[in-house]
Tab-separated table of C-alpha atoms and ligand atoms in Angstrom:
chain	number	residue	atom	x	y	z
A	1	UNK	CA	-5.677	-13.853	-22.331
A	2	UNK	CA	-5.785	-15.386	-18.868
A	3	UNK	CA	-6.290	-13.365	-15.720
A	4	UNK	CA	-5.702	-13.935	-12.013
A	5	UNK	CA	-7.678	-12.981	-8.933
A	6	UNK	CA	-6.393	-10.270	-6.602
A	7	UNK	CA	-7.616	-9.973	-3.021
A	8	UNK	CA	-6.380	-7.270	-0.673
A	9	UNK	CA	-7.426	-7.875	2.907
A	10	UNK	CA	-7.004	-5.740	6.046
A	11	UNK	CA	-8.271	-6.142	9.623
A	12	UNK	CA	-11.218	-3.905	8.568
A	13	UNK	CA	-12.184	-6.376	5.827
A	14	UNK	CA	-11.576	-6.795	2.094
A	15	UNK	CA	-10.387	-3.684	0.240
A	16	UNK	CA	-10.057	-5.163	-3.262
A	17	UNK	CA	-11.529	-8.324	-4.789
A	18	UNK	CA	-11.006	-8.283	-8.530
A	19	UNK	CA	-9.377	-9.783	-11.604
A	20	UNK	CA	-6.073	-8.653	-13.072
A	21	UNK	CA	-3.917	-9.121	-16.169
A	22	UNK	CA	-0.855	-7.858	-14.324
A	23	UNK	CA	0.007	-6.703	-10.811
A	24	UNK	CA	2.986	-4.613	-9.775
A	25	UNK	CA	3.847	-4.621	-6.080
A	26	UNK	CA	6.662	-3.000	-4.118
A	27	UNK	CA	8.295	-5.729	-2.050
A	28	UNK	CA	11.108	-5.252	0.455
A	29	UNK	CA	13.566	-6.304	-2.274
A	30	UNK	CA	12.127	-4.113	-5.043
A	31	UNK	CA	9.307	-3.977	-7.605
A	32	UNK	CA	7.721	-7.279	-8.527
A	33	UNK	CA	5.678	-7.685	-11.707
A	34	UNK	CA	3.225	-10.573	-11.516
A	35	UNK	CA	1.474	-12.189	-14.488
A	36	UNK	CA	-1.055	-15.052	-14.339
A	37	UNK	CA	0.761	-18.371	-13.880
A	38	UNK	CA	3.483	-16.888	-11.662
A	39	UNK	CA	5.238	-19.432	-9.447
A	40	UNK	CA	4.021	-19.571	-5.859
A	41	UNK	CA	5.885	-17.235	-3.531
A	42	UNK	CA	5.456	-15.051	-0.459
A	43	UNK	CA	7.171	-11.683	0.047
A	44	UNK	CA	7.031	-8.844	2.576
A	45	UNK	CA	5.772	-5.548	1.126
A	46	UNK	CA	7.050	-2.019	1.578
A	47	UNK	CA	4.770	0.931	2.156
A	48	UNK	CA	3.970	1.676	-1.481
A	49	UNK	CA	1.558	1.676	-4.410
A	50	UNK	CA	0.223	-1.610	-5.721
A	51	UNK	CA	-0.916	-1.440	-9.358
A	52	UNK	CA	-3.614	-3.686	-10.756
A	53	UNK	CA	-3.876	-3.719	-14.555
A	54	UNK	CA	-7.001	-5.088	-16.244
A	55	UNK	CA	-7.517	-4.374	-19.937
A	56	UNK	CA	-6.865	-0.675	-20.457
A	57	UNK	CA	-7.470	0.326	-16.852
A	58	UNK	CA	-5.155	0.473	-13.863
A	59	UNK	CA	-6.314	0.610	-10.283
A	60	UNK	CA	-3.779	1.949	-7.794
A	61	UNK	CA	-3.956	0.935	-4.145
A	62	UNK	CA	-1.990	2.460	-1.262
A	63	UNK	CA	-0.696	-0.544	0.694
A	64	UNK	CA	1.032	-0.113	4.029
A	65	UNK	CA	3.372	-3.040	4.525
A	66	UNK	CA	2.160	-6.576	5.113
A	67	UNK	CA	2.684	-9.577	2.867
A	68	UNK	CA	1.889	-10.669	-0.665
A	69	UNK	CA	1.170	-14.316	-1.377
A	70	UNK	CA	1.404	-15.226	-5.050
A	71	UNK	CA	-0.113	-18.371	-6.499
A	72	UNK	CA	-0.505	-19.067	-10.230
A	73	UNK	CA	-4.189	-18.030	-10.284
A	74	UNK	CA	-4.643	-15.855	-7.182
A	75	UNK	CA	-2.678	-13.122	-5.448
A	76	UNK	CA	-3.486	-12.234	-1.851
A	77	UNK	CA	-2.237	-9.176	0.022
A	78	UNK	CA	-2.558	-9.035	3.803
A	79	UNK	CA	-1.864	-5.557	5.165
A	80	UNK	CA	-2.573	-3.586	8.319
A	81	UNK	CA	-4.170	-0.876	6.162
A	82	UNK	CA	-4.800	-0.312	2.446
A	83	UNK	CA	-6.936	2.135	0.476
A	84	UNK	CA	-7.882	2.479	-3.177
A	85	UNK	CA	-7.145	5.937	-4.623
A	86	UNK	CA	-10.861	6.833	-4.609
A	87	UNK	CA	-11.284	6.126	-0.872
A	88	UNK	CA	-8.280	8.154	0.297
A	89	UNK	CA	-9.162	11.161	2.449
A	90	UNK	CA	-6.538	13.571	1.114
A	91	UNK	CA	-7.058	16.198	3.835
A	92	UNK	CA	-6.452	13.562	6.518
A	93	UNK	CA	-3.310	12.316	4.752
A	94	UNK	CA	-1.918	15.851	4.412
A	95	UNK	CA	-2.627	16.530	8.076
A	96	UNK	CA	-0.905	13.257	9.065
A	97	UNK	CA	2.125	14.173	6.916
A	98	UNK	CA	2.508	17.645	8.391
A	99	UNK	CA	2.017	16.304	11.929
A	100	UNK	CA	4.770	13.725	11.384
A	101	UNK	CA	7.078	16.335	9.816
A	102	UNK	CA	6.557	18.646	12.825
A	103	UNK	CA	7.280	15.787	15.225
A	104	UNK	CA	10.499	14.930	13.375
A	105	UNK	CA	11.590	18.595	13.459
A	106	UNK	CA	10.790	18.959	17.171
A	107	UNK	CA	13.362	16.199	17.986
A	108	UNK	CA	11.847	15.476	21.398
A	109	UNK	CA	13.990	13.083	23.466
A	110	UNK	CA	11.138	10.683	24.161
A	111	UNK	CA	9.861	10.554	20.557
A	112	UNK	CA	10.012	7.252	18.681
A	113	UNK	CA	11.504	8.396	15.387
A	114	UNK	CA	11.084	5.030	13.669
A	115	UNK	CA	7.346	5.144	14.316
A	116	UNK	CA	7.074	8.784	13.211
A	117	UNK	CA	8.980	8.017	9.998
A	118	UNK	CA	6.542	5.184	9.287
A	119	UNK	CA	3.611	7.582	9.946
A	120	UNK	CA	5.170	9.994	7.441
A	121	UNK	CA	5.759	7.247	4.849
A	122	UNK	CA	2.135	6.081	5.071
A	123	UNK	CA	0.862	9.645	4.693
A	124	UNK	CA	3.154	10.400	1.707
A	125	UNK	CA	2.145	7.113	0.079
A	126	UNK	CA	-1.547	8.040	0.411
A	127	UNK	CA	-0.879	11.479	-1.054
A	128	UNK	CA	1.018	10.099	-4.064
A	129	UNK	CA	-1.593	7.392	-4.752
A	130	UNK	CA	-4.397	9.987	-4.483
A	131	UNK	CA	-2.522	12.257	-6.912
A	132	UNK	CA	-2.039	9.323	-9.301
A	133	UNK	CA	1.752	9.321	-9.129
B	1	ATP	P1	-3.952	8.821	10.724
B	1	ATP	O1	-2.790	9.396	11.501
B	1	ATP	O2	-4.596	9.830	9.817
B	1	ATP	O3	-4.941	8.048	11.584
B	1	ATP	P2	-2.554	6.385	10.109
B	1	ATP	O4	-1.452	6.222	9.102
B	1	ATP	O5	-2.155	6.324	11.546
B	1	ATP	O6	-3.321	7.732	9.744
B	1	ATP	P3	-3.498	3.705	9.802
B	1	ATP	O7	-3.158	3.223	11.196
B	1	ATP	O8	-2.590	3.297	8.688
B	1	ATP	O9	-3.663	5.301	9.829
B	1	ATP	O10	-4.977	3.275	9.429
B	1	ATP	C1	-6.070	3.305	10.340
B	1	ATP	C2	-7.345	3.222	9.527
B	1	ATP	O11	-7.618	4.494	8.929
B	1	ATP	C3	-7.287	2.234	8.364
B	1	ATP	O12	-8.568	1.662	8.196
B	1	ATP	C4	-6.915	3.102	7.167
B	1	ATP	O13	-7.380	2.537	5.946
B	1	ATP	C5	-7.652	4.392	7.512
B	1	ATP	N1	-6.987	5.611	6.984
B	1	ATP	C6	-5.908	6.242	7.494
B	1	ATP	N2	-5.626	7.360	6.812
B	1	ATP	C7	-6.542	7.425	5.799
B	1	ATP	C8	-6.773	8.351	4.734
B	1	ATP	N3	-6.010	9.445	4.557
B	1	ATP	N4	-7.802	8.115	3.901
B	1	ATP	C9	-8.597	7.019	4.071
B	1	ATP	N5	-8.438	6.109	5.063
B	1	ATP	C10	-7.412	6.306	5.923
Protein backbone atom coordinates (compact mmCIF):
# COMPACT_ATOMS: atom_id res chain seq x y z
CA UNK A 1 0.00 0.00 0.00
CA UNK A 2 1.32 3.46 -0.81
CA UNK A 3 2.11 6.05 1.82
CA UNK A 4 2.61 9.81 1.86
CA UNK A 5 5.01 12.06 3.72
CA UNK A 6 3.76 14.28 6.53
CA UNK A 7 5.73 17.30 7.72
CA UNK A 8 4.52 19.53 10.53
CA UNK A 9 6.54 22.72 10.82
CA UNK A 10 6.43 25.54 13.38
CA UNK A 11 8.60 28.64 13.90
CA UNK A 12 10.59 26.51 16.41
CA UNK A 13 11.39 23.95 13.70
CA UNK A 14 9.99 20.63 12.48
CA UNK A 15 7.69 18.80 14.91
CA UNK A 16 6.85 15.76 12.77
CA UNK A 17 8.59 14.30 9.71
CA UNK A 18 7.16 10.89 8.95
CA UNK A 19 5.21 8.62 6.62
CA UNK A 20 1.47 8.01 6.82
CA UNK A 21 -1.22 5.74 5.39
CA UNK A 22 -3.93 8.20 6.38
CA UNK A 23 -4.14 11.63 7.99
CA UNK A 24 -7.16 13.18 9.64
CA UNK A 25 -7.05 16.94 10.16
CA UNK A 26 -9.59 19.39 11.57
CA UNK A 27 -9.98 22.17 9.02
CA UNK A 28 -12.11 25.29 9.42
CA UNK A 29 -14.86 23.52 7.44
CA UNK A 30 -14.70 20.20 9.30
CA UNK A 31 -12.72 16.95 9.48
CA UNK A 32 -10.69 16.06 6.42
CA UNK A 33 -9.47 12.51 5.81
CA UNK A 34 -6.44 12.37 3.52
CA UNK A 35 -5.16 9.26 1.74
CA UNK A 36 -2.09 9.06 -0.52
CA UNK A 37 -2.91 10.44 -3.98
CA UNK A 38 -5.27 13.12 -2.64
CA UNK A 39 -5.78 16.05 -5.01
CA UNK A 40 -3.71 19.14 -4.24
CA UNK A 41 -5.43 21.58 -1.90
CA UNK A 42 -4.76 24.09 0.86
CA UNK A 43 -7.03 24.62 3.88
CA UNK A 44 -6.92 26.62 7.12
CA UNK A 45 -6.86 24.45 10.26
CA UNK A 46 -8.76 24.79 13.51
CA UNK A 47 -7.15 24.31 16.89
CA UNK A 48 -7.48 20.53 17.07
CA UNK A 49 -5.94 17.06 16.98
CA UNK A 50 -4.25 15.87 13.81
CA UNK A 51 -4.12 12.07 13.51
CA UNK A 52 -1.41 10.27 11.59
CA UNK A 53 -2.10 6.59 10.89
CA UNK A 54 0.74 4.27 9.84
CA UNK A 55 0.14 0.53 9.93
CA UNK A 56 -1.46 -0.26 13.28
CA UNK A 57 -0.22 2.86 15.03
CA UNK A 58 -1.69 6.34 15.30
CA UNK A 59 0.26 9.40 16.32
CA UNK A 60 -1.82 12.30 17.61
CA UNK A 61 -0.51 15.85 17.34
CA UNK A 62 -2.00 18.95 18.99
CA UNK A 63 -2.04 21.57 16.21
CA UNK A 64 -2.93 25.17 16.93
CA UNK A 65 -4.34 26.68 13.76
CA UNK A 66 -2.23 27.36 10.69
CA UNK A 67 -2.59 25.76 7.28
CA UNK A 68 -2.47 22.32 5.71
CA UNK A 69 -1.13 21.91 2.20
CA UNK A 70 -2.05 18.60 0.59
CA UNK A 71 -0.26 17.21 -2.43
CA UNK A 72 -0.66 13.64 -3.73
CA UNK A 73 2.56 12.41 -2.05
CA UNK A 74 3.25 14.95 0.71
CA UNK A 75 1.20 16.80 3.30
CA UNK A 76 2.65 19.87 4.99
CA UNK A 77 1.24 21.61 8.05
CA UNK A 78 2.45 25.10 8.95
CA UNK A 79 1.33 26.13 12.43
CA UNK A 80 2.33 28.68 15.06
CA UNK A 81 2.67 25.82 17.57
CA UNK A 82 2.21 22.04 17.53
CA UNK A 83 3.16 19.25 19.92
CA UNK A 84 3.07 15.46 19.75
CA UNK A 85 1.22 13.85 22.67
CA UNK A 86 4.51 12.69 24.23
CA UNK A 87 6.00 16.22 24.33
CA UNK A 88 2.99 17.92 25.94
CA UNK A 89 3.67 19.32 29.41
CA UNK A 90 0.31 18.48 31.00
CA UNK A 91 0.87 20.58 34.14
CA UNK A 92 1.57 23.64 31.98
CA UNK A 93 -1.53 23.02 29.86
CA UNK A 94 -3.74 22.63 32.95
CA UNK A 95 -2.32 25.82 34.42
CA UNK A 96 -2.94 27.67 31.13
CA UNK A 97 -6.54 26.37 31.04
CA UNK A 98 -7.33 27.43 34.60
CA UNK A 99 -5.68 30.83 34.06
CA UNK A 100 -7.81 31.42 30.95
CA UNK A 101 -10.98 30.24 32.75
CA UNK A 102 -10.27 32.66 35.63
CA UNK A 103 -9.69 35.51 33.19
CA UNK A 104 -12.99 34.78 31.42
CA UNK A 105 -14.84 34.69 34.76
CA UNK A 106 -13.25 37.94 35.96
CA UNK A 107 -14.83 39.80 32.97
CA UNK A 108 -12.39 42.71 33.19
CA UNK A 109 -13.34 45.59 30.87
CA UNK A 110 -9.93 45.76 29.22
CA UNK A 111 -9.59 41.99 28.66
CA UNK A 112 -9.44 40.68 25.10
CA UNK A 113 -11.92 37.82 25.30
CA UNK A 114 -11.18 36.50 21.82
CA UNK A 115 -7.53 36.05 22.75
CA UNK A 116 -8.39 34.45 26.10
CA UNK A 117 -10.80 32.03 24.40
CA UNK A 118 -8.03 31.04 21.99
CA UNK A 119 -5.66 30.52 24.98
CA UNK A 120 -8.31 28.27 26.54
CA UNK A 121 -8.87 26.33 23.30
CA UNK A 122 -5.14 25.67 22.89
CA UNK A 123 -4.86 24.49 26.50
CA UNK A 124 -7.93 22.20 26.24
CA UNK A 125 -6.63 20.79 22.95
CA UNK A 126 -3.28 19.94 24.60
CA UNK A 127 -5.07 18.29 27.51
CA UNK A 128 -7.28 16.15 25.27
CA UNK A 129 -4.37 15.11 23.01
CA UNK A 130 -2.27 14.23 26.09
CA UNK A 131 -5.16 12.16 27.48
CA UNK A 132 -5.53 10.41 24.11
CA UNK A 133 -9.05 11.64 23.43
P1 LIG B 1 1.36 28.96 27.73
O1 LIG B 1 0.33 29.95 28.21
O2 LIG B 1 1.51 27.79 28.66
O3 LIG B 1 2.68 29.60 27.33
P2 LIG B 1 0.45 29.09 25.01
O4 LIG B 1 -0.80 28.47 24.45
O5 LIG B 1 0.45 30.58 25.14
O6 LIG B 1 0.77 28.35 26.38
P3 LIG B 1 1.88 28.88 22.54
O7 LIG B 1 2.02 30.36 22.27
O8 LIG B 1 0.85 28.13 21.77
O9 LIG B 1 1.68 28.65 24.11
O10 LIG B 1 3.28 28.16 22.33
C1 LIG B 1 4.53 28.71 22.74
C2 LIG B 1 5.55 27.59 22.74
O11 LIG B 1 5.36 26.78 23.91
C3 LIG B 1 5.43 26.63 21.56
O12 LIG B 1 6.73 26.18 21.22
C4 LIG B 1 4.58 25.49 22.10
O13 LIG B 1 4.85 24.27 21.42
C5 LIG B 1 5.06 25.44 23.55
N1 LIG B 1 4.03 24.97 24.50
C6 LIG B 1 2.99 25.67 25.01
N2 LIG B 1 2.30 24.96 25.90
C7 LIG B 1 2.89 23.73 25.95
C8 LIG B 1 2.63 22.53 26.68
N3 LIG B 1 1.62 22.44 27.56
N4 LIG B 1 3.45 21.48 26.49
C9 LIG B 1 4.49 21.56 25.62
N5 LIG B 1 4.80 22.67 24.89
C10 LIG B 1 4.00 23.75 25.05
